[in-house]
Amino acid sequence: MSETPTETDWSAGAAYVDGQVMPIKAARIPITDWGYRRSDVTYDVVGVYFGAFFRLDDHVRRFRRSMDKLRMKPEESDEDIKRILTDLVRRTGLREAYVAMDCVRGKPAPHLPYHPAFGRAYLVCFAIPWVWLFSKEQQARGVHAMIAKTPRIPPESVDPTVKNFHWGDLTRALFEAHDAGFETALLLDQEGNLTEGPGYNAFAIINGTVVSPPRGALEGITRLSVKELCEELGIPFETRPIPRAELEEADEILLSTTAGGVMPVSRLGSRILGNDRPGPISAKLRETFWEKRRQGWHATPVDYDAPTT
Ligand SMILES: Cc1ncc(COP(=O)(O)O)c(C=O)c1O
């Protein structure tokens, strides 16, 4: 028997489902909706840290682009979405939160053709306590990764710039890594070039240049932040294909995501990078990223005392 949450039980998180606000435990979607049965969903995740959203406008803009590409048009405007997310965070009181916005396709009404064009899209949002993709300890000593045998699903089949739930390849790669004693995996495309990993973008640092793949990956907001940090710190940044051999020989490897920030890698398969700890450029980028976050870089502070709407 599941326990019924009380009206005021917001500490574990708050959710908005198609116009209704509720404690996270009470949030449900119909199991026959295509969002669930067909992974017919797009989503975005924005972080709240130090009591402020990070790059909120960028996340909502990307979310809208993704919805447009999937031909989803929920009732809420971008301003509504920002207001809903802020309201959810405020209700939880969390100063460090993982804040998701999903657009889910329903299923067509019985009298309509059984086709996605007739499924109504609706919004599901939630704010829960912050999630670290890798613990602070893993980040401090460097993540242990391997190159997966599983290739990334081709962009011609599933557009990776539309944040999506087609995680079959990423999940398979995570199990490959787990079975081989690693914490995560990097996936290559069909031509053998680096794409990304389960939940993050990846960079190779080669001869002092931070290199990121031009295609086959989400256009990560944290990746954009890494690019801006490189410009500020005078570190060359390049976008070009990274073949497997170059990745295996890279001086440093770095991962980036909302749920973790800038995360150095210290092992790639049997290779130990540097001294089995984050390399100097990775460490500098990680440190600067969090220092600037603390100072309010790209921040939208949450007014926790404002009344909830
Ligand atoms: C597959 C994938 N790539 C990259 C990222 C990183 O994107 P962002 O920095 O915008 O969080 C994510 C984030 O969840 C992701 O799921």
CSV table of N, CA, C and O in Angstrom, one decimal, residues 43-46 63 85 88 98-102 124-128:
chain,number,residue,atom,x,y,z
A,43,TYR,N,12.3,16.7,-23.2
A,43,TYR,CA,12.4,17.2,-21.8
A,43,TYR,C,13.6,18.1,-21.7
A,43,TYR,O,14.5,18.2,-22.7
A,44,ASP,N,13.8,18.8,-20.6
A,44,ASP,CA,15.0,19.5,-20.3
A,44,ASP,C,15.1,19.5,-18.8
A,44,ASP,O,14.2,19.2,-18.1
A,45,VAL,N,16.3,19.8,-18.4
A,45,VAL,CA,16.6,19.8,-17.0
A,45,VAL,C,17.5,21.0,-16.7
A,45,VAL,O,18.5,21.2,-17.3
A,46,VAL,N,17.0,21.8,-15.7
A,46,VAL,CA,17.8,23.0,-15.3
A,46,VAL,C,18.1,22.8,-13.9
A,46,VAL,O,17.4,22.3,-13.1
A,63,PHE,N,14.2,23.8,-24.7
A,63,PHE,CA,13.0,23.0,-24.5
A,63,PHE,C,12.0,23.3,-25.6
A,63,PHE,O,11.4,22.4,-26.2
A,85,LEU,N,8.1,26.6,-12.9
A,85,LEU,CA,9.4,26.0,-12.4
A,85,LEU,C,9.8,26.7,-11.1
A,85,LEU,O,10.1,26.1,-10.1
A,88,LEU,N,7.5,25.8,-8.3
A,88,LEU,CA,7.8,24.4,-7.7
A,88,LEU,C,9.0,24.5,-6.8
A,88,LEU,O,9.0,23.9,-5.7
A,98,TYR,N,17.1,19.7,-8.7
A,98,TYR,CA,17.1,19.2,-10.0
A,98,TYR,C,15.7,19.5,-10.6
A,98,TYR,O,14.7,19.0,-10.0
A,99,VAL,N,15.6,20.3,-11.6
A,99,VAL,CA,14.3,20.8,-12.0
A,99,VAL,C,14.0,20.4,-13.5
A,99,VAL,O,14.8,20.8,-14.4
A,100,ALA,N,13.0,19.5,-13.6
A,100,ALA,CA,12.8,18.9,-15.0
A,100,ALA,C,11.5,19.5,-15.6
A,100,ALA,O,10.6,19.9,-14.8
A,101,MET,N,11.5,19.7,-16.9
A,101,MET,CA,10.3,20.1,-17.6
A,101,MET,C,10.2,19.0,-18.8
A,101,MET,O,11.1,18.8,-19.5
A,102,ASP,N,9.1,18.3,-18.8
A,102,ASP,CA,8.9,17.3,-19.8
A,102,ASP,C,7.6,17.7,-20.6
A,102,ASP,O,6.7,18.2,-20.1
A,124,VAL,N,4.7,18.3,-18.0
A,124,VAL,CA,4.9,17.7,-16.7
A,124,VAL,C,6.2,18.3,-16.2
A,124,VAL,O,7.2,18.3,-16.9
A,125,CYS,N,6.2,18.9,-15.0
A,125,CYS,CA,7.4,19.6,-14.5
A,125,CYS,C,7.6,19.1,-13.0
A,125,CYS,O,6.6,18.8,-12.4
A,126,PHE,N,8.9,19.0,-12.6
A,126,PHE,CA,9.1,18.7,-11.2
A,126,PHE,C,10.4,19.3,-10.7
A,126,PHE,O,11.3,19.5,-11.5
A,127,ALA,N,10.4,19.5,-9.4
A,127,ALA,CA,11.6,20.0,-8.7
A,127,ALA,C,11.9,19.0,-7.5
A,127,ALA,O,11.0,18.8,-6.7
A,128,ILE,N,13.1,18.4,-7.5
A,128,ILE,CA,13.4,17.4,-6.5
A,128,ILE,C,14.8,17.8,-6.0
A,128,ILE,O,15.5,18.6,-6.6
